[in-house]
PDB file of C-alpha atoms in Angstrom:
ATOM      1  CA  MET A1171     123.618 109.440 115.718  1.00  0.00           C
ATOM      2  CA  SER A1172     126.171 110.852 113.009  1.00  0.00           C
ATOM      3  CA  THR A1173     125.367 111.056 109.218  1.00  0.00           C
ATOM      4  CA  PRO A1174     128.619 110.230 107.490  1.00  0.00           C
ATOM      5  CA  THR A1175     128.525 109.548 103.683  1.00  0.00           C
ATOM      6  CA  THR A1176     128.189 106.047 103.117  1.00  0.00           C
ATOM      7  CA  ARG A1177     131.036 104.844 100.819  1.00  0.00           C
ATOM      8  CA  ASN A1178     130.488 101.098 101.227  1.00  0.00           C
ATOM      9  CA  VAL A1179     128.423  99.175  98.820  1.00  0.00           C
ATOM     10  CA  VAL A1180     127.757  95.299  99.036  1.00  0.00           C
ATOM     11  CA  LEU A1181     126.181  93.638  96.179  1.00  0.00           C
ATOM     12  CA  VAL A1182     124.352  90.366  96.445  1.00  0.00           C
ATOM     13  CA  HIS A1183     123.237  88.320  93.440  1.00  0.00           C
ATOM     14  CA  GLY A1184     120.201  86.195  92.864  1.00  0.00           C
ATOM     15  CA  GLY A1185     119.570  82.620  91.719  1.00  0.00           C
ATOM     16  CA  PHE A1186     120.787  80.956  88.788  1.00  0.00           C
ATOM     17  CA  VAL A1187     123.656  83.344  88.429  1.00  0.00           C
ATOM     18  CA  ASP A1188     126.849  84.420  90.338  1.00  0.00           C
ATOM     19  CA  GLY A1189     128.371  87.832  91.146  1.00  0.00           C
ATOM     20  CA  SER A1190     129.935  88.281  87.809  1.00  0.00           C
ATOM     21  CA  GLY A1191     126.757  90.208  86.405  1.00  0.00           C
ATOM     22  CA  TRP A1192     127.462  92.990  88.850  1.00  0.00           C
ATOM     23  CA  GLN A1193     130.597  93.813  86.716  1.00  0.00           C
ATOM     24  CA  ALA A1194     129.217  97.079  84.958  1.00  0.00           C
ATOM     25  CA  VAL A1195     127.588  98.339  88.327  1.00  0.00           C
ATOM     26  CA  HIS A1196     130.827  97.584  90.164  1.00  0.00           C
ATOM     27  CA  ARG A1197     132.794  99.678  87.491  1.00  0.00           C
ATOM     28  CA  LEU A1198     130.363 102.722  87.719  1.00  0.00           C
ATOM     29  CA  LEU A1199     130.500 102.735  91.556  1.00  0.00           C
ATOM     30  CA  THR A1200     134.089 102.386  92.030  1.00  0.00           C
ATOM     31  CA  ARG A1201     134.847 104.945  89.433  1.00  0.00           C
ATOM     32  CA  ASP A1202     132.929 107.275  91.804  1.00  0.00           C
ATOM     33  CA  GLY A1203     134.982 106.370  94.807  1.00  0.00           C
ATOM     34  CA  PHE A1204     132.755 103.759  96.382  1.00  0.00           C
ATOM     35  CA  THR A1205     134.229 100.480  97.853  1.00  0.00           C
ATOM     36  CA  VAL A1206     132.418  97.814  96.326  1.00  0.00           C
ATOM     37  CA  THR A1207     132.212  94.286  97.447  1.00  0.00           C
ATOM     38  CA  VAL A1208     130.414  91.572  95.667  1.00  0.00           C
ATOM     39  CA  VAL A1209     129.061  88.754  97.629  1.00  0.00           C
ATOM     40  CA  GLN A1210     129.383  85.265  96.018  1.00  0.00           C
ATOM     41  CA  ASN A1211     126.621  83.442  97.443  1.00  0.00           C
ATOM     42  CA  PRO A1212     126.439  79.418  97.323  1.00  0.00           C
ATOM     43  CA  THR A1213     122.651  79.720  96.957  1.00  0.00           C
ATOM     44  CA  LEU A1214     122.343  76.433  98.778  1.00  0.00           C
ATOM     45  CA  SER A1215     120.274  77.887 101.662  1.00  0.00           C
ATOM     46  CA  LEU A1216     119.125  81.212 102.901  1.00  0.00           C
ATOM     47  CA  GLU A1217     120.835  80.588 106.220  1.00  0.00           C
ATOM     48  CA  GLY A1218     124.051  80.063 104.476  1.00  0.00           C
ATOM     49  CA  ASP A1219     123.798  82.934 102.045  1.00  0.00           C
ATOM     50  CA  VAL A1220     122.897  85.211 105.004  1.00  0.00           C
ATOM     51  CA  ALA A1221     126.034  84.054 106.828  1.00  0.00           C
ATOM     52  CA  THR A1222     128.237  84.778 103.860  1.00  0.00           C
ATOM     53  CA  THR A1223     126.766  88.229 103.475  1.00  0.00           C
ATOM     54  CA  ARG A1224     127.144  89.011 107.166  1.00  0.00           C
ATOM     55  CA  PHE A1225     130.835  88.005 106.863  1.00  0.00           C
ATOM     56  CA  ILE A1226     131.593  90.542 104.101  1.00  0.00           C
ATOM     57  CA  LEU A1227     129.588  93.037 106.179  1.00  0.00           C
ATOM     58  CA  ASP A1228     131.816  92.176 109.433  1.00  0.00           C
ATOM     59  CA  GLY A1229     135.002  93.168 107.609  1.00  0.00           C
ATOM     60  CA  LEU A1230     133.869  96.752 106.459  1.00  0.00           C
ATOM     61  CA  ASP A1231     135.287  99.636 107.956  1.00  0.00           C
ATOM     62  CA  GLY A1232     131.963 101.668 108.150  1.00  0.00           C
ATOM     63  CA  PRO A1233     128.380 101.824 107.024  1.00  0.00           C
ATOM     64  CA  ALA A1234     127.309 100.184 103.894  1.00  0.00           C
ATOM     65  CA  VAL A1235     124.339 100.059 101.304  1.00  0.00           C
ATOM     66  CA  LEU A1236     123.358  96.496 101.006  1.00  0.00           C
ATOM     67  CA  VAL A1237     121.882  95.629  97.506  1.00  0.00           C
ATOM     68  CA  GLY A1238     120.121  92.468  96.260  1.00  0.00           C
ATOM     69  CA  HIS A1239     118.973  91.471  93.008  1.00  0.00           C
ATOM     70  CA  SER A1240     115.992  88.825  92.724  1.00  0.00           C
ATOM     71  CA  TYR A1241     116.470  86.150  95.408  1.00  0.00           C
ATOM     72  CA  GLY A1242     119.185  88.349  96.839  1.00  0.00           C
ATOM     73  CA  GLY A1243     116.371  90.426  98.074  1.00  0.00           C
ATOM     74  CA  ALA A1244     115.503  87.776 100.520  1.00  0.00           C
ATOM     75  CA  VAL A1245     119.116  87.569 101.623  1.00  0.00           C
ATOM     76  CA  ILE A1246     119.409  91.407 102.195  1.00  0.00           C
ATOM     77  CA  SER A1247     116.181  91.111 103.957  1.00  0.00           C
ATOM     78  CA  GLU A1248     117.536  88.951 106.601  1.00  0.00           C
ATOM     79  CA  ALA A1249     121.105  90.104 106.480  1.00  0.00           C
ATOM     80  CA  GLY A1250     120.478  93.889 106.464  1.00  0.00           C
ATOM     81  CA  THR A1251     119.690  93.944 110.385  1.00  0.00           C
ATOM     82  CA  HIS A1252     123.526  93.861 110.498  1.00  0.00           C
ATOM     83  CA  ASP A1253     124.645  97.182 112.389  1.00  0.00           C
ATOM     84  CA  ARG A1254     126.887  98.213 109.399  1.00  0.00           C
ATOM     85  CA  VAL A1255     124.004  98.463 106.933  1.00  0.00           C
ATOM     86  CA  ALA A1256     122.609 101.905 106.544  1.00  0.00           C
ATOM     87  CA  ALA A1257     120.251 101.308 103.612  1.00  0.00           C
ATOM     88  CA  LEU A1258     118.756  98.518 101.476  1.00  0.00           C
ATOM     89  CA  VAL A1259     118.355  98.594  97.793  1.00  0.00           C
ATOM     90  CA  TYR A1260     116.199  96.074  95.895  1.00  0.00           C
ATOM     91  CA  ILE A1261     116.783  95.491  92.444  1.00  0.00           C
ATOM     92  CA  ALA A1262     113.839  93.516  90.856  1.00  0.00           C
ATOM     93  CA  ALA A1263     113.976  91.595  93.965  1.00  0.00           C
ATOM     94  CA  PHE A1264     112.045  89.542  96.477  1.00  0.00           C
ATOM     95  CA  ALA A1265     111.377  91.562  99.747  1.00  0.00           C
ATOM     96  CA  PRO A1266     110.029  89.001 102.244  1.00  0.00           C
ATOM     97  CA  ASP A1267     108.169  89.891 105.269  1.00  0.00           C
ATOM     98  CA  LYS A1268     108.535  87.981 108.574  1.00  0.00           C
ATOM     99  CA  GLY A1269     107.780  84.206 107.945  1.00  0.00           C
ATOM    100  CA  GLU A1270     107.738  84.616 104.261  1.00  0.00           C
ATOM    101  CA  SER A1271     110.132  82.973 101.622  1.00  0.00           C
ATOM    102  CA  VAL A1272     110.608  83.047  98.060  1.00  0.00           C
ATOM    103  CA  ASN A1273     108.481  80.037  97.917  1.00  0.00           C
ATOM    104  CA  THR A1274     105.539  81.617  99.622  1.00  0.00           C
ATOM    105  CA  LEU A1275     105.922  84.831  97.491  1.00  0.00           C
ATOM    106  CA  ILE A1276     105.817  82.921  94.101  1.00  0.00           C
ATOM    107  CA  ALA A1277     102.838  80.692  95.526  1.00  0.00           C
ATOM    108  CA  GLU A1278     100.023  82.719  93.944  1.00  0.00           C
ATOM    109  CA  PRO A1279     101.461  84.815  90.887  1.00  0.00           C
ATOM    110  CA  PRO A1280      99.123  87.546  89.588  1.00  0.00           C
ATOM    111  CA  PRO A1281      96.794  86.329  86.950  1.00  0.00           C
ATOM    112  CA  GLY A1282      98.263  86.100  83.574  1.00  0.00           C
ATOM    113  CA  ALA A1283     101.797  86.571  84.798  1.00  0.00           C
ATOM    114  CA  PRO A1284     104.455  84.577  82.774  1.00  0.00           C
ATOM    115  CA  VAL A1285     105.632  81.301  84.379  1.00  0.00           C
ATOM    116  CA  PRO A1286     109.329  81.152  84.719  1.00  0.00           C
ATOM    117  CA  PRO A1287     110.754  78.149  82.877  1.00  0.00           C
ATOM    118  CA  ILE A1288     112.157  76.534  85.966  1.00  0.00           C
ATOM    119  CA  LEU A1289     112.909  72.940  85.278  1.00  0.00           C
ATOM    120  CA  PRO A1290     111.945  70.192  87.698  1.00  0.00           C
ATOM    121  CA  PRO A1291     114.363  69.899  90.780  1.00  0.00           C
ATOM    122  CA  ARG A1292     117.303  67.442  90.223  1.00  0.00           C
ATOM    123  CA  ASP A1293     119.073  66.097  93.251  1.00  0.00           C
ATOM    124  CA  GLY A1294     117.908  69.165  95.392  1.00  0.00           C
ATOM    125  CA  PHE A1295     118.715  71.819  92.744  1.00  0.00           C
ATOM    126  CA  LEU A1296     116.995  73.976  90.214  1.00  0.00           C
ATOM    127  CA  PHE A1297     117.849  75.186  86.618  1.00  0.00           C
ATOM    128  CA  LEU A1298     116.249  77.507  84.155  1.00  0.00           C
ATOM    129  CA  ASP A1299     115.332  75.914  80.672  1.00  0.00           C
ATOM    130  CA  ARG A1300     118.430  77.022  78.564  1.00  0.00           C
ATOM    131  CA  ALA A1301     116.309  77.282  75.421  1.00  0.00           C
ATOM    132  CA  LYS A1302     114.003  79.787  77.264  1.00  0.00           C
ATOM    133  CA  PHE A1303     116.549  81.666  79.357  1.00  0.00           C
ATOM    134  CA  HIS A1304     116.918  84.625  77.000  1.00  0.00           C
ATOM    135  CA  ALA A1305     113.159  85.428  76.683  1.00  0.00           C
ATOM    136  CA  SER A1306     112.512  84.705  80.414  1.00  0.00           C
ATOM    137  CA  PHE A1307     115.621  86.156  82.352  1.00  0.00           C
ATOM    138  CA  ALA A1308     117.505  88.383  79.874  1.00  0.00           C
ATOM    139  CA  ALA A1309     115.258  89.497  77.033  1.00  0.00           C
ATOM    140  CA  ASP A1310     117.029  92.898  76.721  1.00  0.00           C
ATOM    141  CA  LEU A1311     120.539  91.277  76.564  1.00  0.00           C
ATOM    142  CA  THR A1312     122.301  90.220  73.289  1.00  0.00           C
ATOM    143  CA  ALA A1313     121.698  86.598  72.299  1.00  0.00           C
ATOM    144  CA  ASP A1314     125.266  85.840  73.085  1.00  0.00           C
ATOM    145  CA  GLU A1315     125.037  87.532  76.529  1.00  0.00           C
ATOM    146  CA  ALA A1316     122.034  85.487  77.374  1.00  0.00           C
ATOM    147  CA  ALA A1317     123.609  82.330  76.273  1.00  0.00           C
ATOM    148  CA  PHE A1318     126.570  82.788  78.397  1.00  0.00           C
ATOM    149  CA  LEU A1319     124.238  83.252  81.563  1.00  0.00           C
ATOM    150  CA  ALA A1320     122.277  80.314  80.621  1.00  0.00           C
ATOM    151  CA  ASP A1321     125.255  78.109  79.940  1.00  0.00           C
ATOM    152  CA  SER A1322     127.016  79.308  83.225  1.00  0.00           C
ATOM    153  CA  GLN A1323     123.710  78.753  85.504  1.00  0.00           C
ATOM    154  CA  VAL A1324     124.594  78.249  89.176  1.00  0.00           C
ATOM    155  CA  PRO A1325     122.530  75.267  90.572  1.00  0.00           C
ATOM    156  CA  TRP A1326     119.810  76.917  92.875  1.00  0.00           C
ATOM    157  CA  GLY A1327     119.276  74.833  95.982  1.00  0.00           C
ATOM    158  CA  VAL A1328     115.540  74.221  96.602  1.00  0.00           C
ATOM    159  CA  GLY A1329     116.303  74.900 100.148  1.00  0.00           C
ATOM    160  CA  ALA A1330     117.165  78.539  99.639  1.00  0.00           C
ATOM    161  CA  LEU A1331     113.686  79.222  98.166  1.00  0.00           C
ATOM    162  CA  ALA A1332     112.165  77.744 101.419  1.00  0.00           C
ATOM    163  CA  GLY A1333     114.161  79.786 103.612  1.00  0.00           C
ATOM    164  CA  ALA A1334     111.965  82.105 105.568  1.00  0.00           C
ATOM    165  CA  VAL A1335     112.951  85.612 106.935  1.00  0.00           C
ATOM    166  CA  THR A1336     112.960  85.980 110.669  1.00  0.00           C
ATOM    167  CA  GLU A1337     112.959  89.698 110.953  1.00  0.00           C
ATOM    168  CA  PRO A1338     112.857  91.847 107.778  1.00  0.00           C
ATOM    169  CA  ALA A1339     115.425  94.475 107.663  1.00  0.00           C
ATOM    170  CA  TRP A1340     113.241  96.871 105.651  1.00  0.00           C
ATOM    171  CA  ARG A1341     111.153  97.280 108.896  1.00  0.00           C
ATOM    172  CA  HIS A1342     114.137  98.971 110.580  1.00  0.00           C
ATOM    173  CA  LYS A1343     116.371 100.372 107.678  1.00  0.00           C
ATOM    174  CA  PRO A1344     115.361 102.872 104.892  1.00  0.00           C
ATOM    175  CA  SER A1345     115.106 100.963 101.441  1.00  0.00           C
ATOM    176  CA  TRP A1346     114.903 101.688  97.764  1.00  0.00           C
ATOM    177  CA  TYR A1347     113.495  99.514  95.167  1.00  0.00           C
ATOM    178  CA  LEU A1348     114.007  99.331  91.293  1.00  0.00           C
ATOM    179  CA  VAL A1349     111.341  97.787  89.319  1.00  0.00           C
ATOM    180  CA  ALA A1350     112.281  96.115  86.073  1.00  0.00           C
ATOM    181  CA  THR A1351     109.034  96.974  84.034  1.00  0.00           C
ATOM    182  CA  GLU A1352     109.709  94.077  81.380  1.00  0.00           C
ATOM    183  CA  ASP A1353     110.618  91.346  84.067  1.00  0.00           C
ATOM    184  CA  ARG A1354     109.226  87.788  83.196  1.00  0.00           C
ATOM    185  CA  MET A1355     110.549  86.220  86.159  1.00  0.00           C
ATOM    186  CA  ILE A1356     109.134  88.484  88.989  1.00  0.00           C
ATOM    187  CA  PRO A1357     106.009  90.114  87.714  1.00  0.00           C
ATOM    188  CA  PRO A1358     106.595  93.900  87.949  1.00  0.00           C
ATOM    189  CA  ALA A1359     103.142  94.274  89.674  1.00  0.00           C
ATOM    190  CA  ALA A1360     104.597  92.038  92.518  1.00  0.00           C
ATOM    191  CA  GLN A1361     107.643  94.081  92.562  1.00  0.00           C
ATOM    192  CA  ARG A1362     105.587  97.190  92.965  1.00  0.00           C
ATOM    193  CA  ALA A1363     103.517  95.502  95.626  1.00  0.00           C
ATOM    194  CA  MET A1364     106.581  94.345  97.791  1.00  0.00           C
ATOM    195  CA  ALA A1365     108.327  97.802  97.415  1.00  0.00           C
ATOM    196  CA  THR A1366     105.204  99.671  98.616  1.00  0.00           C
ATOM    197  CA  ARG A1367     104.690  97.233 101.710  1.00  0.00           C
ATOM    198  CA  ALA A1368     108.303  97.924 102.719  1.00  0.00           C
ATOM    199  CA  GLY A1369     107.696 101.703 102.428  1.00  0.00           C
ATOM    200  CA  ALA A1370     110.591 101.797  99.789  1.00  0.00           C
ATOM    201  CA  VAL A1371     111.602 104.700  97.423  1.00  0.00           C
ATOM    202  CA  VAL A1372     110.571 103.311  94.201  1.00  0.00           C
ATOM    203  CA  ALA A1373     112.307 103.820  90.691  1.00  0.00           C
ATOM    204  CA  GLU A1374     111.269 102.257  87.562  1.00  0.00           C
ATOM    205  CA  ALA A1375     113.225 101.314  84.462  1.00  0.00           C
ATOM    206  CA  ILE A1376     112.621  99.593  81.296  1.00  0.00           C
ATOM    207  CA  GLY A1377     114.225  96.237  81.572  1.00  0.00           C
ATOM    208  CA  SER A1378     114.060  92.493  81.973  1.00  0.00           C
ATOM    209  CA  HIS A1379     114.985  90.435  85.055  1.00  0.00           C
ATOM    210  CA  ALA A1380     118.682  90.843  84.070  1.00  0.00           C
ATOM    211  CA  ILE A1381     118.221  94.879  84.504  1.00  0.00           C
ATOM    212  CA  TYR A1382     121.206  94.782  86.757  1.00  0.00           C
ATOM    213  CA  VAL A1383     123.290  93.869  83.575  1.00  0.00           C
ATOM    214  CA  SER A1384     121.223  95.742  80.942  1.00  0.00           C
ATOM    215  CA  GLN A1385     120.538  98.826  82.925  1.00  0.00           C
ATOM    216  CA  ALA A1386     123.616  99.143  85.103  1.00  0.00           C
ATOM    217  CA  GLY A1387     123.427 103.048  85.002  1.00  0.00           C
ATOM    218  CA  ALA A1388     120.000 102.852  86.528  1.00  0.00           C
ATOM    219  CA  VAL A1389     120.814 100.546  89.085  1.00  0.00           C
ATOM    220  CA  ALA A1390     123.995 102.601  90.070  1.00  0.00           C
ATOM    221  CA  ASP A1391     121.812 105.680  90.052  1.00  0.00           C
ATOM    222  CA  LEU A1392     119.628 104.303  92.791  1.00  0.00           C
ATOM    223  CA  ILE A1393     122.511 102.982  94.718  1.00  0.00           C
ATOM    224  CA  ARG A1394     124.122 106.418  94.848  1.00  0.00           C
ATOM    225  CA  GLU A1395     120.782 107.962  95.802  1.00  0.00           C
ATOM    226  CA  ALA A1396     120.595 105.488  98.776  1.00  0.00           C
ATOM    227  CA  ALA A1397     124.209 106.177  99.843  1.00  0.00           C
ATOM    228  CA  ALA A1398     123.679 109.931  99.744  1.00  0.00           C
ATOM    229  CA  SER A1399     120.296 109.736 101.702  1.00  0.00           C
ATOM    230  CA  ALA A1400     120.789 107.082 104.311  1.00  0.00           C
ATOM    231  CA  THR A1401     121.813 108.020 107.861  1.00  0.00           C
ATOM    232  CA  TYR A1402     123.775 105.812 110.171  1.00  0.00           C
TER     233      TYR A1402
END
């Protein structure tokens, strides 16, 4: 087994948003010479999002660090068994075990944890309450930035939340995890528990669920660490 420097990074967004939120992370990493690809997942089903991610991985010329935010963590847990994935990086993300889904992971929130303002399903899709989006998803962004994210929400298919992981990649690949300490969507305690279970290298940063936007430097630093440490 050789140990080349991993220069490919693949970024996977979560629910309610698209890949544009990765712009600052993309800028920092490409400036350092990484080849960065942003997956635009439809978020209709876990199976479909995994297929989209694997399609991107198929086109790479070498090993990659696969990064997921929020629901994107479920996607990379399933897609990360791809033979081009050298390392996994979870950013305030779900890290399901075999047979688990986002639904099962959120079924029993820690006592006193904030309840995400997810509106009742409409025609099989979920949205966050726009009026509560800033406080719950992006408290450390400006009001204008949070309003844009709220107004450009991507419908999140209820089927995506129900998709269960068949073989979690973190059981076979090295992983890193960035805990967002002020997250009001996925409780920090739940993040730490999932990171510990996965055996991940854990870092923490003060930030909301939108930490991949607000703390792009901390996110990029962890991805660089994974790229430098992973073997392939």
